[in-house]
CSV table of C-alpha atoms and ligand atoms in Angstrom, one decimal:
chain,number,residue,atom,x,y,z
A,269,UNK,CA,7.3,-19.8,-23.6
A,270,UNK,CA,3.4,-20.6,-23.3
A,271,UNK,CA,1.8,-18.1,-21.2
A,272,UNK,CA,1.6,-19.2,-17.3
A,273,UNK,CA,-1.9,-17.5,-17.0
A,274,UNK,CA,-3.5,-20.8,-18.1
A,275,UNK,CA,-3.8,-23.4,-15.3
A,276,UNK,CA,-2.4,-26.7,-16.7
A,277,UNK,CA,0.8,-24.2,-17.7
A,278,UNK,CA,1.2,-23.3,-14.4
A,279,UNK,CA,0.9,-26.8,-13.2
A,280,UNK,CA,3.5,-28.0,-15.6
A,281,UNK,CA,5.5,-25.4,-14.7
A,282,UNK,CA,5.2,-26.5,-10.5
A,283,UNK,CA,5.8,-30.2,-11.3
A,284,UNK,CA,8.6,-29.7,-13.1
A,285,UNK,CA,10.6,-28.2,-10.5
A,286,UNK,CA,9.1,-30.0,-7.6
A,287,UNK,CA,8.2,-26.5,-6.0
A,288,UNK,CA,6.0,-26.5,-3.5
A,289,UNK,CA,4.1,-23.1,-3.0
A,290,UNK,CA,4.7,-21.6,1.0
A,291,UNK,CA,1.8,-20.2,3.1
A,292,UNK,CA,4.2,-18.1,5.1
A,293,UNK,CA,5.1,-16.0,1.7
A,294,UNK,CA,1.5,-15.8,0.6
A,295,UNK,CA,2.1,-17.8,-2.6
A,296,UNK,CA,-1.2,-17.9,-4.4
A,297,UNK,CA,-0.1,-18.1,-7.9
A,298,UNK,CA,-3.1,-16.4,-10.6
A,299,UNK,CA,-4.4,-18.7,-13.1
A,300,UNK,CA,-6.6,-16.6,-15.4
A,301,UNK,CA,-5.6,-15.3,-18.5
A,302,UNK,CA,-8.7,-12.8,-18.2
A,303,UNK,CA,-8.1,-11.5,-15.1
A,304,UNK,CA,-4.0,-10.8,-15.7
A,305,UNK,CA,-5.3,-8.9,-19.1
A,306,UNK,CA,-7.4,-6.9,-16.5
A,307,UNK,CA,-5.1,-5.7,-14.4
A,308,UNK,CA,-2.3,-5.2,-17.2
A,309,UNK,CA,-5.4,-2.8,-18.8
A,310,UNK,CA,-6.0,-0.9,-15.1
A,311,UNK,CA,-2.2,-0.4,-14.8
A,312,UNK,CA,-1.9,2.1,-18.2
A,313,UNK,CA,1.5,0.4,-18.4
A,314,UNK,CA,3.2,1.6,-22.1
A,315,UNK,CA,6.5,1.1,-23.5
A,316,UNK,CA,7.1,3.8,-21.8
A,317,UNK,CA,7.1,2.8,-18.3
A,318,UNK,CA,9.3,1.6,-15.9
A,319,UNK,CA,7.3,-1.3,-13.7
A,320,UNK,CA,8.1,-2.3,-10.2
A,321,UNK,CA,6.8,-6.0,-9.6
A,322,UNK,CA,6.2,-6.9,-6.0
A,323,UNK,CA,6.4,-11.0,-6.0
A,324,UNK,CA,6.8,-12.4,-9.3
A,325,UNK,CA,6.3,-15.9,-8.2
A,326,UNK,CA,6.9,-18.0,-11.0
A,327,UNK,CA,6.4,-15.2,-13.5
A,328,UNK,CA,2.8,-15.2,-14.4
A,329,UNK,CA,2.3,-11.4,-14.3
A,330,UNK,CA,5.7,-10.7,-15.2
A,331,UNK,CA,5.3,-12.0,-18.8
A,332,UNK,CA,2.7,-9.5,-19.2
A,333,UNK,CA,4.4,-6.4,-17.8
A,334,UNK,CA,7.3,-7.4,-19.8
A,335,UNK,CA,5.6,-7.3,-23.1
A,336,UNK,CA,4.0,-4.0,-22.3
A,337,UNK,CA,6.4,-1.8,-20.6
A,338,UNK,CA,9.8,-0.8,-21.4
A,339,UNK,CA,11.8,-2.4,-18.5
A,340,UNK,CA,10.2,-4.8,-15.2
A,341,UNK,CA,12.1,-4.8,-11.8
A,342,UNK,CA,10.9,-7.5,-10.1
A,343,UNK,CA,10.7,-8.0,-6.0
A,344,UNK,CA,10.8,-11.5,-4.8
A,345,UNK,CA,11.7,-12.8,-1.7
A,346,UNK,CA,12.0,-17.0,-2.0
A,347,UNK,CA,15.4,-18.1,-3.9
A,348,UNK,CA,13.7,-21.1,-4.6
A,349,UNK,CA,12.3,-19.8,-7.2
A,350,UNK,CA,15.4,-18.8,-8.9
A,351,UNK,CA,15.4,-21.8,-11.4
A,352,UNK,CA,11.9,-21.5,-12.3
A,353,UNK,CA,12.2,-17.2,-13.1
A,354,UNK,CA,15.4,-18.4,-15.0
A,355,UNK,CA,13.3,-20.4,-17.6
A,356,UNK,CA,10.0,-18.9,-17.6
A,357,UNK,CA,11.3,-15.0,-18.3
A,358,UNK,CA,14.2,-16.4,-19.9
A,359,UNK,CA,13.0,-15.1,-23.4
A,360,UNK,CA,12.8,-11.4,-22.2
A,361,UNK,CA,16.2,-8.9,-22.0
A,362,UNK,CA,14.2,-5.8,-20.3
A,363,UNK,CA,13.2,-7.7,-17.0
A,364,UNK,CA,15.4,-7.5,-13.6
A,365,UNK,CA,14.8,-9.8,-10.6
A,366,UNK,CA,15.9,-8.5,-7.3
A,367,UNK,CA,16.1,-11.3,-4.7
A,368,UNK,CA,15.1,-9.2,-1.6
A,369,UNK,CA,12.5,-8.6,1.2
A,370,UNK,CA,11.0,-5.9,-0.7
A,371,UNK,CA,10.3,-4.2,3.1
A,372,UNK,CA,14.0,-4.1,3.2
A,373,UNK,CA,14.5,-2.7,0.1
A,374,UNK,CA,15.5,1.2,-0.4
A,375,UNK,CA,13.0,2.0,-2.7
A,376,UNK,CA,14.0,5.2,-3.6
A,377,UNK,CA,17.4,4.0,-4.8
A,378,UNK,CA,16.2,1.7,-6.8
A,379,UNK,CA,14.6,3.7,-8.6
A,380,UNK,CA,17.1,6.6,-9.0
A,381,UNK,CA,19.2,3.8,-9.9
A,382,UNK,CA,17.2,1.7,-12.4
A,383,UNK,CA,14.8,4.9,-13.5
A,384,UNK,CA,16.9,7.9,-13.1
A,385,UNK,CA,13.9,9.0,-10.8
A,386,UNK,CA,11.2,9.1,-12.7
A,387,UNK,CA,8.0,8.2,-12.4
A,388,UNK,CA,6.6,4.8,-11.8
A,389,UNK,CA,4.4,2.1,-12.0
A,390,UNK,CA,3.7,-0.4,-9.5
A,391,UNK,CA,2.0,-3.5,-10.6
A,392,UNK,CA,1.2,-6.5,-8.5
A,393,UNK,CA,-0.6,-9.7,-6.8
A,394,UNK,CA,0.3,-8.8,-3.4
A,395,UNK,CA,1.5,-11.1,-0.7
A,396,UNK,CA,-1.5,-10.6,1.8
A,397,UNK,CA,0.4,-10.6,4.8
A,398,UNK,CA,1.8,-7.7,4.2
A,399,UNK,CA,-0.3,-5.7,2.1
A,400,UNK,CA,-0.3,-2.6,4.8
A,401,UNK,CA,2.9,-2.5,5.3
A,402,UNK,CA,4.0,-2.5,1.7
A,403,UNK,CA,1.6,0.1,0.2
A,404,UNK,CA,2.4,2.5,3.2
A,405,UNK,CA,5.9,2.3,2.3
A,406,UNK,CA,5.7,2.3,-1.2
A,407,UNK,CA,3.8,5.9,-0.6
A,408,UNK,CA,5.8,7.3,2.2
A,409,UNK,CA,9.2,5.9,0.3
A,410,UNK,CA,10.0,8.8,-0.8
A,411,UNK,CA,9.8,6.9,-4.6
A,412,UNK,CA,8.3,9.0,-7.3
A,413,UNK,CA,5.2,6.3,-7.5
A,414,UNK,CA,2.8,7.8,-10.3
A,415,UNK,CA,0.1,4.8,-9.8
A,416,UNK,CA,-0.3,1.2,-8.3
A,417,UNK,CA,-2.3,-1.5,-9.4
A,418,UNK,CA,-2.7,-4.5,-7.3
A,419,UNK,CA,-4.5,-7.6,-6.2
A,420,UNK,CA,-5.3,-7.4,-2.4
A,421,UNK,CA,-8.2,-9.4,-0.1
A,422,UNK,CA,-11.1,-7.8,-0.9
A,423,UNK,CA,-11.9,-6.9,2.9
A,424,UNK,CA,-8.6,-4.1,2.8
A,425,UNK,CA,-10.0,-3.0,-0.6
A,426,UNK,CA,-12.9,-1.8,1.4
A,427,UNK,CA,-11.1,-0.6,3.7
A,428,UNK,CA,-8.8,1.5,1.2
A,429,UNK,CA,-11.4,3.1,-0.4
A,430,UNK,CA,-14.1,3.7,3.2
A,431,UNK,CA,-15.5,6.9,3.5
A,432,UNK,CA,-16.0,8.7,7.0
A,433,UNK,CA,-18.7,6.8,9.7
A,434,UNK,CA,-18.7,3.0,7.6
A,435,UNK,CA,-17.2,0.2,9.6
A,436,UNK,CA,-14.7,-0.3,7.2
A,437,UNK,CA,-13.0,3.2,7.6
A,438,UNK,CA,-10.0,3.9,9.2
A,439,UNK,CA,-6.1,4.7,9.3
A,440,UNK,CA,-5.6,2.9,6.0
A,441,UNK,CA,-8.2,4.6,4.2
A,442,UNK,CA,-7.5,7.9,5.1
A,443,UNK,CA,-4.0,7.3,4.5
A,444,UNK,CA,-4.6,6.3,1.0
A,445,UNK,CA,-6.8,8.4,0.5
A,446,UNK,CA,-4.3,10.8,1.1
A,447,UNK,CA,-1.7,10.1,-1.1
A,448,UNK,CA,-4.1,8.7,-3.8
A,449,UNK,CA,-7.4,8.2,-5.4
A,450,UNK,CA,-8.3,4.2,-4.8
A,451,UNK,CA,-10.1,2.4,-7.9
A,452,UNK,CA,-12.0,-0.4,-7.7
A,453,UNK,CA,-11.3,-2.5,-10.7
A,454,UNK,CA,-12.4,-6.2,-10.5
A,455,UNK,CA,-13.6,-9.0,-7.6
A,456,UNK,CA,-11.6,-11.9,-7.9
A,457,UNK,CA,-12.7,-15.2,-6.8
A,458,UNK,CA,-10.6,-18.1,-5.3
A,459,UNK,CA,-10.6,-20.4,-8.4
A,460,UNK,CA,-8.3,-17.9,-10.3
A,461,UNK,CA,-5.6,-18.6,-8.0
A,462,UNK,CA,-3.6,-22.0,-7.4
A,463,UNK,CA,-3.9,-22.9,-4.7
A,464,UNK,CA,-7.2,-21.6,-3.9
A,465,UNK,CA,-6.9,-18.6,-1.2
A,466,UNK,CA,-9.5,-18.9,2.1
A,467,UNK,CA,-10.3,-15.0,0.8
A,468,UNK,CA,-12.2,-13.2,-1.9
A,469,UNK,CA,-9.3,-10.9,-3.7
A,470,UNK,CA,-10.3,-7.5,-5.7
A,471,UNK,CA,-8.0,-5.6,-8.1
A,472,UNK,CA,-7.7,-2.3,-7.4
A,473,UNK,CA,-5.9,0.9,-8.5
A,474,UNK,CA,-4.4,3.7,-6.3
A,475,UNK,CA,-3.3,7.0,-9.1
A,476,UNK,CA,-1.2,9.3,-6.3
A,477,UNK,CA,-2.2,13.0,-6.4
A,478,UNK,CA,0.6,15.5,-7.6
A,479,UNK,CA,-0.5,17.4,-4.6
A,480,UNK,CA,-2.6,15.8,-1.6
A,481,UNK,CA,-6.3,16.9,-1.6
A,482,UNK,CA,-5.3,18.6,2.5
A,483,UNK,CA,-2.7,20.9,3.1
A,484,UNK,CA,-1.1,20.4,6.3
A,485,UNK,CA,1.5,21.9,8.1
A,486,UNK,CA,2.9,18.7,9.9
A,487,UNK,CA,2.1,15.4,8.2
A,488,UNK,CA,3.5,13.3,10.5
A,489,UNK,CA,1.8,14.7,13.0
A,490,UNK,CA,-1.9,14.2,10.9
A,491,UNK,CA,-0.5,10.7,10.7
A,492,UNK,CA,-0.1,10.1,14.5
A,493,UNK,CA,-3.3,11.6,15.7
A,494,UNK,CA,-5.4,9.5,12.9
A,495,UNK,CA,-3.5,6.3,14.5
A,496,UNK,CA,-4.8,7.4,17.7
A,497,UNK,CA,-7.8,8.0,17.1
A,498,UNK,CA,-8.4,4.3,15.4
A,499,UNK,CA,-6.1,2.7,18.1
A,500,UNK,CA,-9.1,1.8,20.2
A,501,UNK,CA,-12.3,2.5,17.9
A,502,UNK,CA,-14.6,2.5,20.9
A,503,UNK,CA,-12.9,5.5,23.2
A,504,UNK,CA,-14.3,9.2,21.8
A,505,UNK,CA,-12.1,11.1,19.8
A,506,UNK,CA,-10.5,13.4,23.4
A,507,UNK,CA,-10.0,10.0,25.5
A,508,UNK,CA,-7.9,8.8,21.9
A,509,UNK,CA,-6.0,12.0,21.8
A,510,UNK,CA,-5.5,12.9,25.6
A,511,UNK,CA,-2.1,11.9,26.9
A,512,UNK,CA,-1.3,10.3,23.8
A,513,UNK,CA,2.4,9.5,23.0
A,514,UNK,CA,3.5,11.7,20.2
A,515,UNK,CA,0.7,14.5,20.5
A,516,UNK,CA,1.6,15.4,24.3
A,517,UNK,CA,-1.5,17.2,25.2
A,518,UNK,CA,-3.7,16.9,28.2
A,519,UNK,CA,-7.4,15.4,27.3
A,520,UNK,CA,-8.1,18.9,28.4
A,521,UNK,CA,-6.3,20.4,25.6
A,522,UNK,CA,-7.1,18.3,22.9
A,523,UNK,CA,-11.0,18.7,24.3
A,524,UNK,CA,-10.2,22.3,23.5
A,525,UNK,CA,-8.3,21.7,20.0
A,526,UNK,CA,-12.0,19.4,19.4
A,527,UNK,CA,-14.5,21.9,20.2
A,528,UNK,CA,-12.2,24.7,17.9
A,529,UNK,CA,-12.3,22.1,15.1
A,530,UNK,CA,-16.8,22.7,15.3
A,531,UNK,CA,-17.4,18.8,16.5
A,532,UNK,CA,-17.7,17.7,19.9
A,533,UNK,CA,-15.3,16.0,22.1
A,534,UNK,CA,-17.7,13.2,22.7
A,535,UNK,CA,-17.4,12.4,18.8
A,536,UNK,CA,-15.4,8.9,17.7
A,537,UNK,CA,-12.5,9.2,15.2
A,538,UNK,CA,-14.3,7.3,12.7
A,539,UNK,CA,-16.8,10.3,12.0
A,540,UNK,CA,-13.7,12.4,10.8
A,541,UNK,CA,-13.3,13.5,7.1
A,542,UNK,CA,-9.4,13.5,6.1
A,543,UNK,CA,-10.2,17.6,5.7
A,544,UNK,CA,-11.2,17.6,9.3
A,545,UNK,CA,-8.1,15.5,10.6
A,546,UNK,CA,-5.8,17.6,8.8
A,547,UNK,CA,-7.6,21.0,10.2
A,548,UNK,CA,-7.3,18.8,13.7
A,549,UNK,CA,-3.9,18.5,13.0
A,550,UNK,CA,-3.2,21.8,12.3
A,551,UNK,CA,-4.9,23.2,15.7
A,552,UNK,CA,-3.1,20.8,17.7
A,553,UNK,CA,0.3,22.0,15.8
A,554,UNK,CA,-0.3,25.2,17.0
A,555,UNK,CA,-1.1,24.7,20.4
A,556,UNK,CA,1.7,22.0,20.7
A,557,UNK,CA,3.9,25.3,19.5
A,558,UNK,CA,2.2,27.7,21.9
A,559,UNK,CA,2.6,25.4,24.7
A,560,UNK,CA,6.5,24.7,23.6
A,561,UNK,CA,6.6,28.8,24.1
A,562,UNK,CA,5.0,29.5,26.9
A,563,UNK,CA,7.5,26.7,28.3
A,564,UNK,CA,10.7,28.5,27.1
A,565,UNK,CA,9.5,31.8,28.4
A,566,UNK,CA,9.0,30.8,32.0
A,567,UNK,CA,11.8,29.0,32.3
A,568,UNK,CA,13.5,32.2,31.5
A,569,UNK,CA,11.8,34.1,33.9
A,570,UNK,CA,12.8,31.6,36.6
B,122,SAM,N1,2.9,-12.5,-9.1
B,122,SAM,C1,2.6,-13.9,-9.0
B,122,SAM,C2,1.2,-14.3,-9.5
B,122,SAM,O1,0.5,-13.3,-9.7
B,122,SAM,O2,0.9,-15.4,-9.8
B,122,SAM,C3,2.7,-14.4,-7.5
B,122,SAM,C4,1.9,-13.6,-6.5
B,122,SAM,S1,1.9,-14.3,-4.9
B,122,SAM,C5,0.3,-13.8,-4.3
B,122,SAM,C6,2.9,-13.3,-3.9
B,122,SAM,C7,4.4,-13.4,-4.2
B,122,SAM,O3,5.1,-12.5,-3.3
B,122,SAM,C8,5.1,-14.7,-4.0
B,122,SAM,O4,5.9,-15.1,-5.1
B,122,SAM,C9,5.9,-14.5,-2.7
B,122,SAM,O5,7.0,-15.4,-2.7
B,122,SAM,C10,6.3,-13.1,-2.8
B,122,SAM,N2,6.6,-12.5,-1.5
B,122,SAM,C11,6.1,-12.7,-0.3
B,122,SAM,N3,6.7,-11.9,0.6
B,122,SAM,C12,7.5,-11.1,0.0
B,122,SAM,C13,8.4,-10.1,0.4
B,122,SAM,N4,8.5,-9.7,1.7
B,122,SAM,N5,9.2,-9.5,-0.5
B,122,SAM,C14,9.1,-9.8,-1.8
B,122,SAM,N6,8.3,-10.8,-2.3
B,122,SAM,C15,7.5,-11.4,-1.4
């Protein structure tokens, strides 16, 4: 089979089973051999490896991962695509497609199943529309993800890899920041993709930590205070925090759990290191603990 990274492949390839790429799925379908080389290079995918594939498409990538890793699982959503993955990975015996919403998918199974477990590689062109979404869960999955490679708009690449007080910076970038230690690896132009996306696209590598570069006692927690403190940028860090759902404190309190962090109260979220949320996170643990406490003991008294 002729490698799909070259356009009038790919073409051939369309018009031969009359498929029509879909908006709604995010089907922008790469057509340069260069930049597929680059991303195969960024993953560090061996013979080793076991590589999830989010959204083969019509297999472009997937030829690639397949001739340099030991097995592929592949994630694709559209069953119309199911004659054209038949022919164009037809050639290879260590590649699985897995006709599913890969939001719906149990992640962690799969990989017990398919990997025993072990570590893996994630390697993709992501579906834009639900870029967020999928890295998020492919972190908080519960899947023993070792490193992720993947095309994205080139805005949420920013946003991935913001530091503290840029525009860009928010609950995605410290989250990812979090879990892992973002890459840039390439800019990608329209013209590599058919059809051509409105968006400039960027490669870009997330290698997870063994251990997160914080310690803190209730992640979830960190989690929901970051959200609201970037669920209206313009209100101060205390008017985000106070009376908000999941932290239960009074604006009083949290002004309190502020000024103990050493910032002040007037401060916005976005001026935050993750070092500071996560100490943040761990006063407010405490004094949602004290509080809980206090609680129990007058209600005993009464
Ligand atoms: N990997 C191919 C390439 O590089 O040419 C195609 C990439 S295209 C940007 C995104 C692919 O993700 C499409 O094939 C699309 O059908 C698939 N997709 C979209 N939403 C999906 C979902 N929720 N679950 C799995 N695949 C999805």
């Amino acid at each position: 089979m002729a490698s799909l990274g070259i356009p009038q492949n790919t073409i051939a390839v369309l018009q031969k089973y009359q498929f029509h790429t879909q908006k709604r799925f995010g089907q922008n379908f790469l057509i340069d051999p260069h930049v597929l080389s680059k991303i195969i290079e960024a993953s560090g995918v061996t013979k080793e490896d076991f590589v999830l594939e989010i959204g083969p498409g019509i297999g472009t990538m997937t030829q690639y991962l397949c001739e340099s890793a030991r097995e592929v699982a592949a994630v694709e959503i559209d069953r119309n695509l199911e004659p054209v993955l038949a022919e164009t990975l037809g050639e290879y015996d260590n590649v699985t497609v897995i006709w599913e919403d890969v939001l719906k998918l149990d992640l962690q199974e799969l990989v017990s199943e398919k990997n025993a477990g072990r570590p893996v590689k994630v390697v993709a062109n992501l579906p834009y529309y639900i870029t967020t979404p999928i890295i998020m869960g492919l972190f908080e999955s519960g899947m023993p993800v070792e490193r992720i490679t993947v095309m994205v708009q080139k805005e949420v690449a920013d946003r991935m890899q913001a530091k503290p007080g840029t525009k860009d910076y928010g609950a995605l970038s410290l989250a990812v920041q979090y879990y892992s230690m973002p890459e840039i690896v390439a800019n990608v132009p329209p013209n590599c993709f058919l059809p051509r996306p409105k968006v400039g696209s960027t490669v870009i590598t997330l290698v997870r930590y063994k251990e997160p570069p914080v310690c803190v006692k209730d992640e979830a927690l960190m989690f929901r205070i970051i959200r609201a403190s970037f669920n209206q940028r313009r209100k101060t860090l205390a008017n985000g925090l106070g009376n908000a759902p999941g932290i239960g404190l009074s604006k009083e309190t949290v002004q309190e759990c502020i000024r103990e962090l050493g910032v002040s109260p007037s401060v916005r979220g976005e001026t935050l290191s993750l070092k500071q949320f996560a100490e943040l996170s761990d006063i407010i643990w405490k004094k949602q603990r004290r509080g809980a406490a206090e609680n129990r003991a007058s209600e005993e008294e009464g």
